[in-house]
Short mmCIF file of C-alpha atoms in Angstrom, two decimals:
data_model
loop_
_atom_site.label_atom_id
_atom_site.label_comp_id
_atom_site.label_asym_id
_atom_site.label_seq_id
_atom_site.Cartn_x
_atom_site.Cartn_y
_atom_site.Cartn_z
CA GLU A 81 0.00 0.00 0.00
CA MET A 82 1.29 3.45 -0.95
CA GLU A 83 0.12 5.22 2.24
CA GLY A 84 0.30 8.63 0.56
CA ALA A 85 3.71 8.08 -1.04
CA GLU A 86 4.38 8.84 -4.69
CA GLY A 87 6.49 5.70 -4.86
CA PHE A 88 8.50 3.29 -2.76
CA PHE A 89 10.90 0.44 -3.13
CA ALA A 90 10.28 -2.94 -1.56
CA PHE A 91 12.75 -5.44 -0.21
CA ASP A 92 11.25 -8.59 1.25
CA LYS A 93 12.14 -12.24 1.88
CA ASN A 94 11.94 -12.95 -1.86
CA SER A 95 14.28 -10.10 -2.78
CA ASP A 96 18.01 -9.79 -2.97
CA ALA A 97 20.34 -6.92 -3.81
CA ASN A 98 19.76 -7.60 -7.51
CA ASP A 99 15.96 -7.76 -7.23
CA ILE A 100 14.50 -4.67 -5.63
CA ARG A 101 11.07 -3.57 -6.74
CA ILE A 102 10.03 0.04 -7.05
CA TYR A 103 6.34 0.78 -6.95
CA VAL A 104 4.90 3.95 -8.39
CA ASP A 105 1.54 5.53 -7.58
CA TYR A 106 -1.07 4.60 -10.20
CA ASN A 107 -1.62 8.28 -11.02
CA TYR A 108 1.80 8.35 -12.66
CA LYS A 109 0.33 6.28 -15.49
CA GLY A 110 -0.98 9.55 -16.92
CA TYR A 111 2.22 11.53 -16.24
CA ASP A 112 5.09 12.01 -18.64
CA ASP A 113 8.43 10.24 -18.65
CA ILE A 114 10.26 13.18 -17.05
CA LEU A 115 8.10 13.14 -13.92
CA THR A 116 8.28 9.36 -13.73
CA GLY A 117 12.04 9.40 -14.28
CA SER A 118 12.43 11.97 -11.53
CA LEU A 119 10.44 9.83 -9.10
CA LEU A 120 12.41 6.71 -10.04
CA THR A 121 15.65 8.62 -9.43
CA HIS A 122 14.37 9.42 -5.93
CA GLU A 123 13.42 5.81 -5.20
CA LEU A 124 16.66 4.44 -6.64
CA ARG A 125 18.57 6.62 -4.18
CA HIS A 126 16.65 4.98 -1.32
CA ALA A 127 17.32 1.54 -2.79
CA THR A 128 21.04 2.33 -3.15
CA PHE A 129 21.31 3.26 0.51
CA PHE A 130 19.49 0.07 1.45
CA VAL A 131 21.76 -2.15 -0.64
CA LYS A 132 24.84 -0.40 0.77
CA SER A 133 23.52 -1.03 4.28
CA LEU A 134 23.32 -4.76 3.44
CA GLN A 135 27.00 -4.53 2.56
CA GLY A 136 27.87 -2.93 5.90
CA THR A 137 27.72 0.79 5.14
CA PRO A 138 25.90 2.63 7.93
CA ALA A 139 22.47 3.75 6.79
CA PRO A 140 21.70 7.48 6.80
CA THR A 141 19.02 8.84 9.08
CA CYS A 142 15.52 9.01 7.65
CA ILE A 143 15.90 12.76 7.06
CA GLU A 144 19.33 12.34 5.43
CA ASN A 145 17.90 9.59 3.23
CA GLU A 146 15.06 11.81 2.02
CA VAL A 147 17.33 14.80 1.50
CA ALA A 148 19.68 12.68 -0.62
CA ALA A 149 16.76 11.30 -2.62
CA PHE A 150 15.41 14.78 -3.38
CA TYR A 151 18.94 15.95 -4.17
CA SER A 152 19.13 13.13 -6.72
CA GLN A 153 15.92 14.41 -8.28
CA ILE A 154 17.36 17.92 -8.63
CA ILE A 155 20.44 16.49 -10.31
CA PHE A 156 18.23 14.43 -12.64
CA LEU A 157 16.16 17.51 -13.55
CA SER A 158 19.20 19.72 -14.04
CA ASN A 159 20.65 17.21 -16.50
CA LEU A 160 17.66 17.22 -18.83
CA ASN A 161 18.37 18.32 -22.37
CA GLU A 162 17.19 21.77 -23.42
CA GLU A 163 13.86 20.65 -24.88
CA GLU A 164 13.04 18.45 -21.89
CA TRP A 165 13.95 21.33 -19.55
CA LYS A 166 11.72 23.76 -21.45
CA SER A 167 8.89 21.24 -21.45
CA ILE A 168 8.92 20.46 -17.74
CA THR A 169 9.50 24.03 -16.58
CA TYR A 170 6.69 25.30 -18.81
CA ARG A 171 4.18 22.65 -17.79
CA VAL A 172 4.93 22.86 -14.09
CA GLY A 173 5.07 26.66 -14.23
CA GLN A 174 1.61 26.80 -15.80
CA ASN A 175 0.00 24.84 -13.00
CA PRO A 176 2.43 24.18 -10.11
CA HIS A 177 -0.32 22.82 -7.84
CA LEU A 178 -1.97 20.47 -10.34
CA ASN A 179 -0.94 17.44 -8.27
CA SER A 180 1.70 16.44 -5.77
CA ALA A 181 4.17 15.47 -8.51
CA TYR A 182 3.94 18.97 -9.97
CA GLU A 183 4.21 20.56 -6.52
CA ILE A 184 7.37 18.62 -5.66
CA THR A 185 8.88 19.22 -9.11
CA ASN A 186 8.06 22.92 -8.91
CA PHE A 187 9.78 23.14 -5.53
CA LEU A 188 12.86 21.34 -6.88
CA LEU A 189 13.03 23.51 -10.01
CA LEU A 190 12.76 26.67 -7.92
CA LEU A 191 15.41 25.42 -5.50
CA ASN A 192 17.71 24.62 -8.42
CA SER A 193 17.28 28.17 -9.72
CA GLU A 194 17.82 29.70 -6.27
CA ALA A 195 20.99 27.65 -5.76
CA ASN A 196 22.26 28.70 -9.20
CA ASN A 197 21.66 32.37 -8.34
CA ALA A 198 23.12 32.13 -4.84
CA CYS A 199 26.22 30.29 -5.99
CA SER A 200 27.03 31.88 -9.32
CA GLY A 201 30.57 32.76 -10.26
CA ALA A 202 33.57 31.54 -8.34
CA GLN A 203 31.61 29.92 -5.51
CA GLY A 204 31.14 26.75 -7.51
CA GLN A 205 29.69 23.32 -6.87
CA THR A 206 30.38 23.14 -3.15
CA CYS A 207 28.30 26.26 -2.58
CA TRP A 208 25.51 24.87 -4.77
CA ASP A 209 25.53 21.53 -2.96
CA ASP A 210 25.51 23.17 0.47
CA TYR A 211 22.71 25.54 -0.52
CA ALA A 212 20.55 22.80 -2.00
CA ILE A 213 21.11 20.32 0.83
CA THR A 214 20.43 22.91 3.54
CA HIS A 215 17.17 23.98 1.92
CA LEU A 216 16.11 20.40 1.18
CA LYS A 217 16.70 19.45 4.81
CA SER A 218 14.57 22.36 6.04
CA TRP A 219 11.83 21.46 3.57
CA VAL A 220 11.82 17.76 4.47
CA GLU A 221 11.78 18.52 8.21
CA ALA A 222 8.86 20.94 7.77
CA ASN A 223 6.83 18.57 5.57
CA PRO A 224 4.08 16.77 7.55
CA PHE A 225 4.42 13.62 5.42
CA TYR A 226 8.13 13.29 6.28
CA GLN A 227 7.59 14.36 9.88
CA ASN A 228 5.32 11.35 10.19
CA GLN A 229 7.50 9.00 8.14
CA CYS A 230 10.67 9.98 10.02
CA SER A 231 8.97 10.30 13.42
CA ILE A 232 10.07 13.86 14.05
#
């Protein structure tokens, strides 16, 4: 059961590190490949942390896990080609509250732009990373869904 999530990955007694299933909310059936790809990027980040934990790497906290997953989505979105970028920014910009996928994507696109503006010039990638991660952490911690999921 999705329990309000856009997607999730599952690892059960029939799974192994090479067989992890990612489930996506049924509503994504009507969404485009960019939104679905962004969500899958998020879920793959969670799955990566899980597989690494099976190999002995300490798992991040729930908040750190979510922040990293949203960070992965920003990186995915920022690596779209020019036409894909124009398409997603136009569609989301026209109706940023159409659904939760648009709301999250709109937030991530705005954060990407803010980080670019705040860290232009010589400040470079470290500034951008720090800016994005700090703002993602604040957003995740303030989000009721993640407050519940992460028990904060």
